[in-house]
Amino acid sequence: RFGTTYNNMGEVYHDLGEYDNALKYYEMDLEVYTKSLPSQHIDTFRPFKCIASLDPRSSYREALRLCSVSYINMNKALSTRRD
């Protein structure tokens, strides 16, 4: 699973404080999942969360937007599983 590998690499760079490299891998993770899975698949939400929480220097409004997108889509995905 390339997406998982990209996410793991992003987490390592994030922990090292190399936010630009982390963002590059989180975006690659997001690209893999958005191209290979339905938009409301639960695995597509993790990259949004990672990007949103990436760097305290980032825009909090953008972080909130990404978290909101993830939250809304996750609720839709979970509600379709209950039906």
PDB file of N, CA, C and O in Angstrom, residues 40-73:
ATOM      1  N   GLN A  40     -15.664   8.651  -0.230  1.00  0.00           N
ATOM      2  CA  GLN A  40     -16.081   8.525   1.161  1.00  0.00           C
ATOM      3  C   GLN A  40     -15.506   7.281   1.836  1.00  0.00           C
ATOM      4  O   GLN A  40     -15.969   6.894   2.909  1.00  0.00           O
ATOM      5  N   HIS A  41     -14.503   6.688   1.233  1.00  0.00           N
ATOM      6  CA  HIS A  41     -13.851   5.550   1.875  1.00  0.00           C
ATOM      7  C   HIS A  41     -13.095   6.049   3.103  1.00  0.00           C
ATOM      8  O   HIS A  41     -12.461   7.101   3.079  1.00  0.00           O
ATOM      9  N   ILE A  42     -13.148   5.287   4.173  1.00  0.00           N
ATOM     10  CA  ILE A  42     -12.582   5.746   5.445  1.00  0.00           C
ATOM     11  C   ILE A  42     -11.080   6.008   5.374  1.00  0.00           C
ATOM     12  O   ILE A  42     -10.562   6.879   6.068  1.00  0.00           O
ATOM     13  N   ASP A  43     -10.356   5.325   4.505  1.00  0.00           N
ATOM     14  CA  ASP A  43      -8.906   5.531   4.392  1.00  0.00           C
ATOM     15  C   ASP A  43      -8.535   6.874   3.755  1.00  0.00           C
ATOM     16  O   ASP A  43      -7.395   7.304   3.865  1.00  0.00           O
ATOM     17  N   THR A  44      -9.492   7.526   3.097  1.00  0.00           N
ATOM     18  CA  THR A  44      -9.175   8.812   2.465  1.00  0.00           C
ATOM     19  C   THR A  44      -9.135   9.957   3.469  1.00  0.00           C
ATOM     20  O   THR A  44      -8.691  11.051   3.132  1.00  0.00           O
ATOM     21  N   PHE A  45      -9.540   9.733   4.703  1.00  0.00           N
ATOM     22  CA  PHE A  45      -9.629  10.828   5.673  1.00  0.00           C
ATOM     23  C   PHE A  45      -8.318  11.081   6.407  1.00  0.00           C
ATOM     24  O   PHE A  45      -8.044  12.196   6.815  1.00  0.00           O
ATOM     25  N   ARG A  46      -7.516  10.061   6.575  1.00  0.00           N
ATOM     26  CA  ARG A  46      -6.262  10.212   7.317  1.00  0.00           C
ATOM     27  C   ARG A  46      -5.337  11.274   6.721  1.00  0.00           C
ATOM     28  O   ARG A  46      -4.811  12.101   7.462  1.00  0.00           O
ATOM     29  N   PRO A  47      -5.124  11.288   5.393  1.00  0.00           N
ATOM     30  CA  PRO A  47      -4.228  12.318   4.857  1.00  0.00           C
ATOM     31  C   PRO A  47      -4.706  13.738   5.151  1.00  0.00           C
ATOM     32  O   PRO A  47      -3.894  14.624   5.409  1.00  0.00           O
ATOM     33  N   PHE A  48      -6.019  13.968   5.133  1.00  0.00           N
ATOM     34  CA  PHE A  48      -6.530  15.300   5.461  1.00  0.00           C
ATOM     35  C   PHE A  48      -6.152  15.685   6.885  1.00  0.00           C
ATOM     36  O   PHE A  48      -5.724  16.805   7.154  1.00  0.00           O
ATOM     37  N   LYS A  49      -6.308  14.747   7.802  1.00  0.00           N
ATOM     38  CA  LYS A  49      -5.973  15.012   9.200  1.00  0.00           C
ATOM     39  C   LYS A  49      -4.483  15.294   9.354  1.00  0.00           C
ATOM     40  O   LYS A  49      -4.085  16.226  10.057  1.00  0.00           O
ATOM     41  N   CYS A  50      -3.668  14.515   8.688  1.00  0.00           N
ATOM     42  CA  CYS A  50      -2.215  14.708   8.782  1.00  0.00           C
ATOM     43  C   CYS A  50      -1.795  16.065   8.236  1.00  0.00           C
ATOM     44  O   CYS A  50      -0.988  16.763   8.849  1.00  0.00           O
ATOM     45  N   ILE A  51      -2.332  16.441   7.102  1.00  0.00           N
ATOM     46  CA  ILE A  51      -1.990  17.732   6.513  1.00  0.00           C
ATOM     47  C   ILE A  51      -2.474  18.860   7.416  1.00  0.00           C
ATOM     48  O   ILE A  51      -1.753  19.828   7.649  1.00  0.00           O
ATOM     49  N   ALA A  52      -3.670  18.713   7.949  1.00  0.00           N
ATOM     50  CA  ALA A  52      -4.236  19.763   8.799  1.00  0.00           C
ATOM     51  C   ALA A  52      -3.426  19.977  10.068  1.00  0.00           C
ATOM     52  O   ALA A  52      -3.294  21.100  10.551  1.00  0.00           O
ATOM     53  N   SER A  53      -2.866  18.920  10.609  1.00  0.00           N
ATOM     54  CA  SER A  53      -2.147  19.037  11.877  1.00  0.00           C
ATOM     55  C   SER A  53      -0.638  19.158  11.690  1.00  0.00           C
ATOM     56  O   SER A  53       0.114  19.101  12.654  1.00  0.00           O
ATOM     57  N   LEU A  54      -0.210  19.356  10.464  1.00  0.00           N
ATOM     58  CA  LEU A  54       1.196  19.276  10.117  1.00  0.00           C
ATOM     59  C   LEU A  54       2.099  20.260  10.843  1.00  0.00           C
ATOM     60  O   LEU A  54       3.095  19.890  11.437  1.00  0.00           O
ATOM     61  N   ASP A  55       1.747  21.519  10.816  1.00  0.00           N
ATOM     62  CA  ASP A  55       2.721  22.517  11.231  1.00  0.00           C
ATOM     63  C   ASP A  55       2.018  23.679  11.911  1.00  0.00           C
ATOM     64  O   ASP A  55       1.093  24.241  11.346  1.00  0.00           O
ATOM     65  N   PRO A  56       2.450  24.031  13.096  1.00  0.00           N
ATOM     66  CA  PRO A  56       1.807  25.163  13.767  1.00  0.00           C
ATOM     67  C   PRO A  56       1.959  26.471  13.004  1.00  0.00           C
ATOM     68  O   PRO A  56       1.224  27.413  13.237  1.00  0.00           O
ATOM     69  N   ARG A  57       2.887  26.520  12.052  1.00  0.00           N
ATOM     70  CA  ARG A  57       3.047  27.729  11.233  1.00  0.00           C
ATOM     71  C   ARG A  57       1.959  27.834  10.174  1.00  0.00           C
ATOM     72  O   ARG A  57       1.752  28.878   9.584  1.00  0.00           O
ATOM     73  N   SER A  58       1.256  26.722   9.910  1.00  0.00           N
ATOM     74  CA  SER A  58       0.275  26.722   8.834  1.00  0.00           C
ATOM     75  C   SER A  58      -0.965  27.521   9.224  1.00  0.00           C
ATOM     76  O   SER A  58      -1.161  27.879  10.376  1.00  0.00           O
ATOM     77  N   SER A  59      -1.776  27.749   8.254  1.00  0.00           N
ATOM     78  CA  SER A  59      -3.012  28.484   8.463  1.00  0.00           C
ATOM     79  C   SER A  59      -4.004  27.640   9.261  1.00  0.00           C
ATOM     80  O   SER A  59      -4.366  26.536   8.862  1.00  0.00           O
ATOM     81  N   TYR A  60      -4.435  28.171  10.377  1.00  0.00           N
ATOM     82  CA  TYR A  60      -5.419  27.450  11.178  1.00  0.00           C
ATOM     83  C   TYR A  60      -6.752  27.348  10.448  1.00  0.00           C
ATOM     84  O   TYR A  60      -7.469  26.369  10.600  1.00  0.00           O
ATOM     85  N   ARG A  61      -7.062  28.342   9.634  1.00  0.00           N
ATOM     86  CA  ARG A  61      -8.313  28.270   8.866  1.00  0.00           C
ATOM     87  C   ARG A  61      -8.258  27.106   7.870  1.00  0.00           C
ATOM     88  O   ARG A  61      -9.234  26.399   7.685  1.00  0.00           O
ATOM     89  N   GLU A  62      -7.117  26.925   7.223  1.00  0.00           N
ATOM     90  CA  GLU A  62      -6.976  25.810   6.284  1.00  0.00           C
ATOM     91  C   GLU A  62      -7.013  24.479   7.038  1.00  0.00           C
ATOM     92  O   GLU A  62      -7.623  23.519   6.583  1.00  0.00           O
ATOM     93  N   ALA A  63      -6.386  24.418   8.183  1.00  0.00           N
ATOM     94  CA  ALA A  63      -6.434  23.202   9.002  1.00  0.00           C
ATOM     95  C   ALA A  63      -7.872  22.884   9.392  1.00  0.00           C
ATOM     96  O   ALA A  63      -8.304  21.730   9.320  1.00  0.00           O
ATOM     97  N   LEU A  64      -8.611  23.892   9.805  1.00  0.00           N
ATOM     98  CA  LEU A  64     -10.015  23.695  10.173  1.00  0.00           C
ATOM     99  C   LEU A  64     -10.824  23.224   8.970  1.00  0.00           C
ATOM    100  O   LEU A  64     -11.654  22.320   9.083  1.00  0.00           O
ATOM    101  N   ARG A  65     -10.563  23.797   7.803  1.00  0.00           N
ATOM    102  CA  ARG A  65     -11.275  23.386   6.598  1.00  0.00           C
ATOM    103  C   ARG A  65     -11.003  21.914   6.272  1.00  0.00           C
ATOM    104  O   ARG A  65     -11.926  21.141   6.010  1.00  0.00           O
ATOM    105  N   LEU A  66      -9.737  21.507   6.353  1.00  0.00           N
ATOM    106  CA  LEU A  66      -9.386  20.119   6.058  1.00  0.00           C
ATOM    107  C   LEU A  66     -10.007  19.163   7.074  1.00  0.00           C
ATOM    108  O   LEU A  66     -10.522  18.101   6.706  1.00  0.00           O
ATOM    109  N   CYS A  67      -9.971  19.528   8.329  1.00  0.00           N
ATOM    110  CA  CYS A  67     -10.589  18.687   9.361  1.00  0.00           C
ATOM    111  C   CYS A  67     -12.097  18.600   9.161  1.00  0.00           C
ATOM    112  O   CYS A  67     -12.699  17.543   9.355  1.00  0.00           O
ATOM    113  N   SER A  68     -12.708  19.698   8.766  1.00  0.00           N
ATOM    114  CA  SER A  68     -14.153  19.708   8.526  1.00  0.00           C
ATOM    115  C   SER A  68     -14.525  18.800   7.356  1.00  0.00           C
ATOM    116  O   SER A  68     -15.501  18.054   7.422  1.00  0.00           O
ATOM    117  N   VAL A  69     -13.742  18.874   6.289  1.00  0.00           N
ATOM    118  CA  VAL A  69     -13.983  17.992   5.136  1.00  0.00           C
ATOM    119  C   VAL A  69     -13.881  16.538   5.574  1.00  0.00           C
ATOM    120  O   VAL A  69     -14.741  15.706   5.256  1.00  0.00           O
ATOM    121  N   SER A  70     -12.859  16.227   6.326  1.00  0.00           N
ATOM    122  CA  SER A  70     -12.668  14.866   6.804  1.00  0.00           C
ATOM    123  C   SER A  70     -13.833  14.424   7.692  1.00  0.00           C
ATOM    124  O   SER A  70     -14.375  13.331   7.534  1.00  0.00           O
ATOM    125  N   TYR A  71     -14.245  15.282   8.609  1.00  0.00           N
ATOM    126  CA  TYR A  71     -15.334  14.965   9.532  1.00  0.00           C
ATOM    127  C   TYR A  71     -16.648  14.718   8.781  1.00  0.00           C
ATOM    128  O   TYR A  71     -17.330  13.724   9.018  1.00  0.00           O
ATOM    129  N   ILE A  72     -16.982  15.603   7.857  1.00  0.00           N
ATOM    130  CA  ILE A  72     -18.229  15.473   7.103  1.00  0.00           C
ATOM    131  C   ILE A  72     -18.222  14.188   6.287  1.00  0.00           C
ATOM    132  O   ILE A  72     -19.191  13.419   6.300  1.00  0.00           O
ATOM    133  N   ASN A  73     -17.128  13.932   5.587  1.00  0.00           N
ATOM    134  CA  ASN A  73     -17.061  12.727   4.758  1.00  0.00           C
ATOM    135  C   ASN A  73     -17.048  11.456   5.591  1.00  0.00           C
ATOM    136  O   ASN A  73     -17.639  10.447   5.213  1.00  0.00           O
TER     137      ASN A  73
END
